[in-house]
PDB file of C-alpha atoms and ligand atoms in Angstrom:
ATOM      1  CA  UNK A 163       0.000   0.000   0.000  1.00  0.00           C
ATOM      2  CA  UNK A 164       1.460   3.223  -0.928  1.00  0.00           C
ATOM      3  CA  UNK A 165       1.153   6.013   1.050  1.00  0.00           C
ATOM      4  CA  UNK A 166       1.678   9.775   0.302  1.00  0.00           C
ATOM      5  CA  UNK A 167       3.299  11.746   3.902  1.00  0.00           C
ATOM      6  CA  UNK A 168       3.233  16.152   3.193  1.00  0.00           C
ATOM      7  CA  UNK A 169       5.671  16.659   5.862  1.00  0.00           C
ATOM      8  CA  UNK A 170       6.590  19.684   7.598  1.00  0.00           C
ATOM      9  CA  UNK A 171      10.058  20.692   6.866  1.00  0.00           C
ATOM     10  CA  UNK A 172      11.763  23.314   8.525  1.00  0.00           C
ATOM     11  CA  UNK A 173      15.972  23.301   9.697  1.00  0.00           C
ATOM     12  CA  UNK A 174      16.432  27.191  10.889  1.00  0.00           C
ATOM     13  CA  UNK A 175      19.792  27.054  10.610  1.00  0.00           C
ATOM     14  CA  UNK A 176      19.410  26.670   7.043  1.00  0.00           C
ATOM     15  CA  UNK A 177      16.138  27.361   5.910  1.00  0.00           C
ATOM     16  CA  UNK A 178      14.386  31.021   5.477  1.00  0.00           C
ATOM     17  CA  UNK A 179      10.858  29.332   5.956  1.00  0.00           C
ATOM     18  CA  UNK A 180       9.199  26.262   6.773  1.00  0.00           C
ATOM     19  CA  UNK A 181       8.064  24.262   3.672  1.00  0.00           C
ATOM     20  CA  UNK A 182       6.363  21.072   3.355  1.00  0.00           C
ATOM     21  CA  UNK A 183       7.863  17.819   1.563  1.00  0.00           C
ATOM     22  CA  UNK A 184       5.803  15.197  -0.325  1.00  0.00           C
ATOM     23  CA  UNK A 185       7.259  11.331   0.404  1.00  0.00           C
ATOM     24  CA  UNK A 186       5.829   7.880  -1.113  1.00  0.00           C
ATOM     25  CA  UNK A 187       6.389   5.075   1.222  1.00  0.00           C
ATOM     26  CA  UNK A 188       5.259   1.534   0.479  1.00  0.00           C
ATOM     27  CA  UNK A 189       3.989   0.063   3.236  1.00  0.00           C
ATOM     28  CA  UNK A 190       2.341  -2.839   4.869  1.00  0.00           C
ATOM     29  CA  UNK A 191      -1.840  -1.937   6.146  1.00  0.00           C
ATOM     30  CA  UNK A 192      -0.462  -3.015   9.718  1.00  0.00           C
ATOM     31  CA  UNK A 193       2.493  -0.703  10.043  1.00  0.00           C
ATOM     32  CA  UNK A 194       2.405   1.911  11.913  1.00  0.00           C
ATOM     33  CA  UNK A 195       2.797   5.873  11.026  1.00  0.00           C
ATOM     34  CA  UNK A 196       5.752   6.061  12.889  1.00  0.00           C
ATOM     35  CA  UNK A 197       7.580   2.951  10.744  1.00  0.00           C
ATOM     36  CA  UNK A 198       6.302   5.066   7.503  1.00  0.00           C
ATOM     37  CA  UNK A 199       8.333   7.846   9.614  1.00  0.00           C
ATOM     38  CA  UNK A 200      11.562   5.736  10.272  1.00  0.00           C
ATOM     39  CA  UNK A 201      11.357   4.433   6.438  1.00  0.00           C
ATOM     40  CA  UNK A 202      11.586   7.960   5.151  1.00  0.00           C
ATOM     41  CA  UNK A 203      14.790   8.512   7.789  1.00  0.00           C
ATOM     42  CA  UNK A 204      16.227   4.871   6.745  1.00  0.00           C
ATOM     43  CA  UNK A 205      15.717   4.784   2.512  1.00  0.00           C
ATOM     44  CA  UNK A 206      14.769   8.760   1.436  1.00  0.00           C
ATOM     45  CA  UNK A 207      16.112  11.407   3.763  1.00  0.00           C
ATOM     46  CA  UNK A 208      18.440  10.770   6.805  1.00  0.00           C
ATOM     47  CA  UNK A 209      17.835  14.633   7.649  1.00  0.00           C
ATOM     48  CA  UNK A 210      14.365  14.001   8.886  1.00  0.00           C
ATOM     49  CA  UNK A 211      13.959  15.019  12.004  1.00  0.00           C
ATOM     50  CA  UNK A 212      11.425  13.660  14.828  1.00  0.00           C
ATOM     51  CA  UNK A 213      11.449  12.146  18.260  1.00  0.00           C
ATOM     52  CA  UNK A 214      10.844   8.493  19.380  1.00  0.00           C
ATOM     53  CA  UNK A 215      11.643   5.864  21.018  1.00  0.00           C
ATOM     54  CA  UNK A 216       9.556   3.187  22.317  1.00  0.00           C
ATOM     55  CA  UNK A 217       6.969   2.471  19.601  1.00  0.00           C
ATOM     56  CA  UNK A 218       4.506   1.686  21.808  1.00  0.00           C
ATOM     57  CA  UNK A 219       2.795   4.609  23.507  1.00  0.00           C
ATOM     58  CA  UNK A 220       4.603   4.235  26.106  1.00  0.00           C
ATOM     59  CA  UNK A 221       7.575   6.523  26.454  1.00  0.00           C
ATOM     60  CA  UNK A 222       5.038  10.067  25.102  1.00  0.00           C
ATOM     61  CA  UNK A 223       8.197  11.320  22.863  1.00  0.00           C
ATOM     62  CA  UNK A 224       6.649  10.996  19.443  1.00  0.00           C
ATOM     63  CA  UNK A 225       3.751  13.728  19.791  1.00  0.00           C
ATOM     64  CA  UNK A 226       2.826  15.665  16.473  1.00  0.00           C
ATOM     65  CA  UNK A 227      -0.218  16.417  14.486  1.00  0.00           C
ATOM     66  CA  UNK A 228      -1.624  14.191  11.717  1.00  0.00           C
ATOM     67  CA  UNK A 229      -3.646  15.641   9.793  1.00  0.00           C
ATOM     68  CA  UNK A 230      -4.078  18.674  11.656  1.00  0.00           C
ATOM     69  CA  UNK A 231      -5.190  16.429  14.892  1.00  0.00           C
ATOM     70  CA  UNK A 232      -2.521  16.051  18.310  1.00  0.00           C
ATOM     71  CA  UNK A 233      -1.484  12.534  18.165  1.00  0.00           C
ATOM     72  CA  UNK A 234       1.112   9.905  18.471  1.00  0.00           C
ATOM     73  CA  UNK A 235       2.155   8.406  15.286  1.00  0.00           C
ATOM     74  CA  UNK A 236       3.068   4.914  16.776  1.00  0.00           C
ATOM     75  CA  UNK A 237      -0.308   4.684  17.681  1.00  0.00           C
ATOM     76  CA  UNK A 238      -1.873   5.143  13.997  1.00  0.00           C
ATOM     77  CA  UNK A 239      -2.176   1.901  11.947  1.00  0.00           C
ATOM     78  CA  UNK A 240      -1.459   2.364   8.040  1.00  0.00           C
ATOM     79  CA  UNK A 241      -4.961   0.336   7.619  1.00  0.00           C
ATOM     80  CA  UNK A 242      -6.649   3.402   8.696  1.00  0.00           C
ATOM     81  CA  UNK A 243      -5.697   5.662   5.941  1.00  0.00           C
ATOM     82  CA  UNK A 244      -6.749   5.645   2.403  1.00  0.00           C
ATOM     83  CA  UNK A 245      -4.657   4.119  -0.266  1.00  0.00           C
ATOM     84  CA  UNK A 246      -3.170   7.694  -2.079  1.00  0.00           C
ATOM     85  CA  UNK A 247      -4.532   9.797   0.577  1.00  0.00           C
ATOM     86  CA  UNK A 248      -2.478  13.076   1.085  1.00  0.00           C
ATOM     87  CA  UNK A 249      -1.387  12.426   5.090  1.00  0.00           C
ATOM     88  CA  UNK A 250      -0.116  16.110   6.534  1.00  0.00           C
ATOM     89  CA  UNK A 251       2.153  15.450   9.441  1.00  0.00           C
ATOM     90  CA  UNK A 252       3.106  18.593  11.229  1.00  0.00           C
ATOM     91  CA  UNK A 253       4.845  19.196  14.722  1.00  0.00           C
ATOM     92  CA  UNK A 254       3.010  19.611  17.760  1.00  0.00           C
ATOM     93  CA  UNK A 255       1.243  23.328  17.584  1.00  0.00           C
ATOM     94  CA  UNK A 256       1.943  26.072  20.302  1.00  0.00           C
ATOM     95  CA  UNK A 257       5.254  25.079  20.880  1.00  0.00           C
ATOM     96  CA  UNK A 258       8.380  26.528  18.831  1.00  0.00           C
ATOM     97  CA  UNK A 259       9.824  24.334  16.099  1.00  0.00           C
ATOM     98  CA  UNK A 260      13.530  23.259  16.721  1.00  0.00           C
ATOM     99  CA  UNK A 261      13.727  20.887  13.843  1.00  0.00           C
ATOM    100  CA  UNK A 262      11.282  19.749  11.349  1.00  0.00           C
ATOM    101  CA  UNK A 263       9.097  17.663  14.170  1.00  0.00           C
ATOM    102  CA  UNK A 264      10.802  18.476  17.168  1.00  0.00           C
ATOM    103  CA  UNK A 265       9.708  20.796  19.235  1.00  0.00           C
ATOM    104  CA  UNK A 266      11.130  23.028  22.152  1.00  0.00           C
ATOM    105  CA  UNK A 267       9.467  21.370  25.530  1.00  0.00           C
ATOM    106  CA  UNK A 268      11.179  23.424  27.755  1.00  0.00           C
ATOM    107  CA  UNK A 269       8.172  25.589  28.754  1.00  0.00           C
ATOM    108  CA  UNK A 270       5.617  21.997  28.999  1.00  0.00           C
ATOM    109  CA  UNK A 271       7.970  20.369  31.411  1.00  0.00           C
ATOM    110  CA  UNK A 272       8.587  24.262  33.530  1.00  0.00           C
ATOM    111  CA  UNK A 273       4.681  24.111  33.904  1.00  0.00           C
ATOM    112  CA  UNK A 274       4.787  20.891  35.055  1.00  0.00           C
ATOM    113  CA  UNK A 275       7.754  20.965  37.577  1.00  0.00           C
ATOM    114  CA  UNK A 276       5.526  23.926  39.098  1.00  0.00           C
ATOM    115  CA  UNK A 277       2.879  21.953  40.236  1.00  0.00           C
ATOM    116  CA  UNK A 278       5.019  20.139  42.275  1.00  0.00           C
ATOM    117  CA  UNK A 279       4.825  16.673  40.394  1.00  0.00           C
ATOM    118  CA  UNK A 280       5.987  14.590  43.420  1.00  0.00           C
ATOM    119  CA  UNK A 281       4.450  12.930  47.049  1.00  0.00           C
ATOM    120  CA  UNK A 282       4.455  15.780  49.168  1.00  0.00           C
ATOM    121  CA  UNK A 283       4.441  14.003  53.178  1.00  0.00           C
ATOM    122  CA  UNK A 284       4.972  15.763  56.518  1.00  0.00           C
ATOM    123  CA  UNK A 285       3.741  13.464  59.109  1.00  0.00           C
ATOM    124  CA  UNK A 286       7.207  11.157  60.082  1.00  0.00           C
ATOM    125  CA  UNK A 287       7.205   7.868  57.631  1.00  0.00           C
ATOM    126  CA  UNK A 288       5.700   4.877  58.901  1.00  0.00           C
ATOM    127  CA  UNK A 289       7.628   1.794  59.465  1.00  0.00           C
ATOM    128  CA  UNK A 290       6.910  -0.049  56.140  1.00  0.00           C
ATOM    129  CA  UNK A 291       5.138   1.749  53.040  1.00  0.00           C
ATOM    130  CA  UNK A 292       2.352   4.634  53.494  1.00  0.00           C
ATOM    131  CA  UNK A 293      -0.524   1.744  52.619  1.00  0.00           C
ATOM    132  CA  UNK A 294      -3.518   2.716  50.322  1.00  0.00           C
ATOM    133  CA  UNK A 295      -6.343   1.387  49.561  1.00  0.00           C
ATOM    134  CA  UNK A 296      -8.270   0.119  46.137  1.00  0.00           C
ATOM    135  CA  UNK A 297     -10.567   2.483  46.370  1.00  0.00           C
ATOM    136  CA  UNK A 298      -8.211   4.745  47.756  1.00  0.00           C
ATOM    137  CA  UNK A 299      -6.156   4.568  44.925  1.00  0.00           C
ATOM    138  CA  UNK A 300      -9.397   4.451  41.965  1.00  0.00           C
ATOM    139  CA  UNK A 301      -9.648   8.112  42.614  1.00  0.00           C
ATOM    140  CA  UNK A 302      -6.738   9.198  40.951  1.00  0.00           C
ATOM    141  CA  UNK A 303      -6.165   5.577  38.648  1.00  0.00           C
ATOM    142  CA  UNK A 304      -6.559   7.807  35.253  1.00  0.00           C
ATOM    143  CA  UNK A 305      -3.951  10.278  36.025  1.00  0.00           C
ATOM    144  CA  UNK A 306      -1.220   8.234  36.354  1.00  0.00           C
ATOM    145  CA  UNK A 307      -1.687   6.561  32.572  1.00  0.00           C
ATOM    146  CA  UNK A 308      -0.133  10.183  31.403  1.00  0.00           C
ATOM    147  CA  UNK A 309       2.987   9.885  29.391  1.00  0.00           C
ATOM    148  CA  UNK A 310       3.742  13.647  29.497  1.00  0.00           C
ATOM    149  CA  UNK A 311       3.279  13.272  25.089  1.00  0.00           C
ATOM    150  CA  UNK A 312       1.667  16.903  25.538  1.00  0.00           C
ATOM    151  CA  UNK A 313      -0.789  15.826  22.685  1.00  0.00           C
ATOM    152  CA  UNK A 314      -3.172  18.128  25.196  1.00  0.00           C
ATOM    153  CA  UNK A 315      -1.606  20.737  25.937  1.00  0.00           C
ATOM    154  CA  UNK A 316      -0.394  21.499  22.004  1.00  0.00           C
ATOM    155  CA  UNK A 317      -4.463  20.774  21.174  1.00  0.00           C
ATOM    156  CA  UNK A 318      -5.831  23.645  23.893  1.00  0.00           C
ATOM    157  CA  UNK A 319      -7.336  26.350  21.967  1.00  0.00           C
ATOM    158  CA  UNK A 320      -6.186  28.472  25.287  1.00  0.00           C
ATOM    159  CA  UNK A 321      -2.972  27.451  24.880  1.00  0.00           C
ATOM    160  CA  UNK A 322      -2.829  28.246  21.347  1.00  0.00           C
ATOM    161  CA  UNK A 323      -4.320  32.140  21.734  1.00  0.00           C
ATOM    162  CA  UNK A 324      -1.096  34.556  22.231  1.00  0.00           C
ATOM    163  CA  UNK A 325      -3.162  36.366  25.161  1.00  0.00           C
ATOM    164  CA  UNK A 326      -3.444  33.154  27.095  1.00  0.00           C
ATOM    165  CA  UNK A 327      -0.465  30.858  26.264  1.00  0.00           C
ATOM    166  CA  UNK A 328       0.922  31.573  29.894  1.00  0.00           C
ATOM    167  CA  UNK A 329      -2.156  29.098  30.918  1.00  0.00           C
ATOM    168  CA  UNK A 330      -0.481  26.169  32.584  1.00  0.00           C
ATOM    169  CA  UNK A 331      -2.450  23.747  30.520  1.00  0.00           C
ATOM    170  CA  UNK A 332      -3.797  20.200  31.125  1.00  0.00           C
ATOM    171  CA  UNK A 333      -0.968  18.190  31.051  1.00  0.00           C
ATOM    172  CA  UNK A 334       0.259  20.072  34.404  1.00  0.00           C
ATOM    173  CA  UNK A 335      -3.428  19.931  35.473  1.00  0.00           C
ATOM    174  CA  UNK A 336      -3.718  16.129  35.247  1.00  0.00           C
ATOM    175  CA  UNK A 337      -0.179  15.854  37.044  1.00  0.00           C
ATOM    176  CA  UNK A 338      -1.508  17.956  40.246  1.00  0.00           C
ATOM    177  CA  UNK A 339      -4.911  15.740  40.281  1.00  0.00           C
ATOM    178  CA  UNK A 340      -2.639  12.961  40.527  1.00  0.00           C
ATOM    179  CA  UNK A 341      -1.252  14.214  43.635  1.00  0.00           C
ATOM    180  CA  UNK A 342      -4.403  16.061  44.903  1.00  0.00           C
ATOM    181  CA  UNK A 343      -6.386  13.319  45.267  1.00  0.00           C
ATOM    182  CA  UNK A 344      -3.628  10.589  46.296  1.00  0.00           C
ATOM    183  CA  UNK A 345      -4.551   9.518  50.294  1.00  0.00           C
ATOM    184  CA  UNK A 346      -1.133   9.700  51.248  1.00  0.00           C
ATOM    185  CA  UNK A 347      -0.481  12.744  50.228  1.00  0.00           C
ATOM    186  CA  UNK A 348      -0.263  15.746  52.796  1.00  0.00           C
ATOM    187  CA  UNK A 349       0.281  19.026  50.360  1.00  0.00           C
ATOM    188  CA  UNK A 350      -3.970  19.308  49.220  1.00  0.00           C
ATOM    189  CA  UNK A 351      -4.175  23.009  49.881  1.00  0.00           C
ATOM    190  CA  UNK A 352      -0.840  24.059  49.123  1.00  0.00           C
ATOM    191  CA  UNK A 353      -1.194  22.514  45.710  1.00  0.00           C
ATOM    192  CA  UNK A 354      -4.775  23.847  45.249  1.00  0.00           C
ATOM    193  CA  UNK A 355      -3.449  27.320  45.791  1.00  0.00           C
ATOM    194  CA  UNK A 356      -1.048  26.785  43.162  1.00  0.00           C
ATOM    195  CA  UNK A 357      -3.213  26.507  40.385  1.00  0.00           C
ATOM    196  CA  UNK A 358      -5.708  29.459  42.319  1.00  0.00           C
ATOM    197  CA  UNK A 359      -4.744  32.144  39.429  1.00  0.00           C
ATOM    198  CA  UNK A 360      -6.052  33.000  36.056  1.00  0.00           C
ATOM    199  CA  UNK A 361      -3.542  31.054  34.359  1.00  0.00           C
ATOM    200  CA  UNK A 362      -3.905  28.306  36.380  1.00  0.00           C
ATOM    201  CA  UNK A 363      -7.304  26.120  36.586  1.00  0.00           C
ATOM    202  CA  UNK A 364      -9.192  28.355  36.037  1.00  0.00           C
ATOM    203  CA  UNK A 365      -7.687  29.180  32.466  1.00  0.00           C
ATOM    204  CA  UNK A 366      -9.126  26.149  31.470  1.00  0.00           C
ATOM    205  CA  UNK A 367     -12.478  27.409  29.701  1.00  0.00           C
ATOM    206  CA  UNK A 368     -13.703  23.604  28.873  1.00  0.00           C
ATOM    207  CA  UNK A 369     -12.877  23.419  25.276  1.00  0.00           C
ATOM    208  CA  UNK A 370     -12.738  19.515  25.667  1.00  0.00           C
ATOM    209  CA  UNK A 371     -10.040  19.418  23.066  1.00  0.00           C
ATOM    210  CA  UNK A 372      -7.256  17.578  25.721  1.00  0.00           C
ATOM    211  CA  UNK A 373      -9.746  15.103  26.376  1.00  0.00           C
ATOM    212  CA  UNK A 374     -10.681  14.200  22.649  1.00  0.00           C
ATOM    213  CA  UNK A 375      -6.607  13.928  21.679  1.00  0.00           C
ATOM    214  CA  UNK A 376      -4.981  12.376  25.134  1.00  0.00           C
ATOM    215  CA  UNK A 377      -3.673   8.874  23.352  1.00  0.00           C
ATOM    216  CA  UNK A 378      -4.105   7.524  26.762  1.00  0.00           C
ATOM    217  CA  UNK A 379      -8.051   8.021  27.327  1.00  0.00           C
ATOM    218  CA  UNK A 380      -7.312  10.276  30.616  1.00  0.00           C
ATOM    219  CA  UNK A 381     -10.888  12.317  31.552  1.00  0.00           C
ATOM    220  CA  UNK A 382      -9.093  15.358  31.756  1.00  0.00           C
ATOM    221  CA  UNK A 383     -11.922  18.006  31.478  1.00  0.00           C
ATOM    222  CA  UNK A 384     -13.273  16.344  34.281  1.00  0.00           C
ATOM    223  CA  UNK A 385     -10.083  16.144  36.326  1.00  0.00           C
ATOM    224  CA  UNK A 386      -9.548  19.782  35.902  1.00  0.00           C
ATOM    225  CA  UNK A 387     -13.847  20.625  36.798  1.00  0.00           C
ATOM    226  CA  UNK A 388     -13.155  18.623  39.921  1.00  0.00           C
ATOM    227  CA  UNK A 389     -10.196  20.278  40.817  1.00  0.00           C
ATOM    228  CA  UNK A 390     -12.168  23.899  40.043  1.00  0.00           C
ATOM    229  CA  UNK A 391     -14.496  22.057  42.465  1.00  0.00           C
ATOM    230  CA  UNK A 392     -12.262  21.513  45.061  1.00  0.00           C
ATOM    231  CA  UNK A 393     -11.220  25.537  45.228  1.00  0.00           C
ATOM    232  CA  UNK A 394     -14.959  26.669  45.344  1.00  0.00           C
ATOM    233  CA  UNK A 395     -15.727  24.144  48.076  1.00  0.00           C
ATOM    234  CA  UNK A 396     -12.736  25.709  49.948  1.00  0.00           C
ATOM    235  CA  UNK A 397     -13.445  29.467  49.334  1.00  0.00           C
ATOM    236  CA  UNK A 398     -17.099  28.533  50.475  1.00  0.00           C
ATOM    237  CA  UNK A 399     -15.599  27.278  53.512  1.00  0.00           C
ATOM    238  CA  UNK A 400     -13.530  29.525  54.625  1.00  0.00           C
ATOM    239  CA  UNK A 401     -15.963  32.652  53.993  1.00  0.00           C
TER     240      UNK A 401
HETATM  241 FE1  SF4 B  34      -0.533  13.143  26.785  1.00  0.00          FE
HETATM  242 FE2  SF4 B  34      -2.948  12.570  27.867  1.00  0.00          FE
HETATM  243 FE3  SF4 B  34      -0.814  13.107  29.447  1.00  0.00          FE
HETATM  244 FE4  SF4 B  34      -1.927  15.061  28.030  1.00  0.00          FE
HETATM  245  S1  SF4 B  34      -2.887  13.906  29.721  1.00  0.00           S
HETATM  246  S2  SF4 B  34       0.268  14.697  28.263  1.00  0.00           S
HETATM  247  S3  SF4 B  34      -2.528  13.985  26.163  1.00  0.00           S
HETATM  248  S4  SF4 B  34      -1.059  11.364  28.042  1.00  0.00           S
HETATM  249 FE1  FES B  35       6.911   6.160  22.520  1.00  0.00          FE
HETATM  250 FE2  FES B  35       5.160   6.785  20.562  1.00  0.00          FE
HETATM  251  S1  FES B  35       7.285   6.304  20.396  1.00  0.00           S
HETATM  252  S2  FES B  35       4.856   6.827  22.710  1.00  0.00           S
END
């Protein structure tokens, strides 16, 4: 089956402007986008540029848009395209462009270092493990499938305006709900008034778009309403 990737070229220590680049790749219906990727690198043009690494969905590194949609291209089955089909592969929107498909994800993994993306304890530690339990650990099960690909954050029309692009941005929110509603976890309010700002939670507007694109099913409009939730219930509280 041949297949016809438009991809978006653009080297800028060499090239004026971006362009886009027409390659044929023969391939088999149960490859993957990602091995039509590697075939281009391999047997056309070593100077194509994109991250991966474990082919899976596992590792998050391959994040770009096909067809104008966040996604990861080692998740996309050749079967699924038409045979001839024009397939536009871009690199992830709202972050800048080092090379071709790679983006800069400095200011992704800044946001979500600021969340504090870690156990936060103060009581002494017990004598074994802090123990959870199921149910316990169900409330927060979603979160932790994230794989940091920032399919959501580069899909978030909020993101993607110039007046809000300091939002956080789901990715970051769906790391702090990880934490917020862990048991064991003794930072709730300190992480809640975090994200307390204009830019934080409540930049989210409930566009759904990080929930339609996140590879890894996560509910994230509905992490980030409960999260909202929590901070009203607290304000209420305390007035
Ligand atoms: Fe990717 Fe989903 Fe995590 Fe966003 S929440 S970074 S889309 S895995
Ligand atoms: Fe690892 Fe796609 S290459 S998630």
């Amino acid at each position: 089956m041949i297949l016809n990737l438009k991809i978006f070229r653009y080297d800028p220590g060499k090239d004026e402007e971006p362009y886009y680049q027409n390659f044929e790749v023969d391939a088999d219906p149960m490859d993957r986008l990602l091995d039509c990727l590697n075939k281009i690198r391999w047997e056309q043009d070593p100077s194509l540029s994109f991250r991966m690494s474990c082919g899976h969905g596992i590792c998050g590194s391959d994040g770009m848009r096909v067809n104008g949609i966040s996604a990861l291209p080692c998740q996309k089955l050749v079967k699924d395209f038409k045979e001839g089909e024009e397939i536009l592969i871009e690199p992830l929107a709202v972050f800048k462009v080092v090379k071709d498909l790679i983006v800069d994800m400095g200011t992704f993994f800044e946001r979500y270092y600021s969340v504090r993306p870690y156990l936060i304890t103060k009581s002494p530690p017990p004598e074994k493990e802090r123990l959870q339990s199921i149910e316990e650990r169900q409330k927060f099960e979603d979160a932790t499938r994230c794989i940091l690909c920032a399919c959501c954050t580069a899909s978030c029309p909020i993101n993607q305006v110039k007046e809000t692009a300091n939002y956080i941005g789901p990715a970051a929110l769906v790391r702090s709900y990880r934490y917020l509603f862990d048991s064991r976890d003794e930072g709730h309010d300190e992480r809640l008034a975090l994200l307390e700002h204009k830019d934080g939670v409540w930049g989210c507007k409930t566009k759904w778009w990080c929930t339609k694109v996140c590879p890894k099913q996560i509910p994230i409009t509905m992490e980030i309403a409960t999260t909202k939730k929590s901070i009203y219930d607290i304000t209420k509280k305390t007035k």
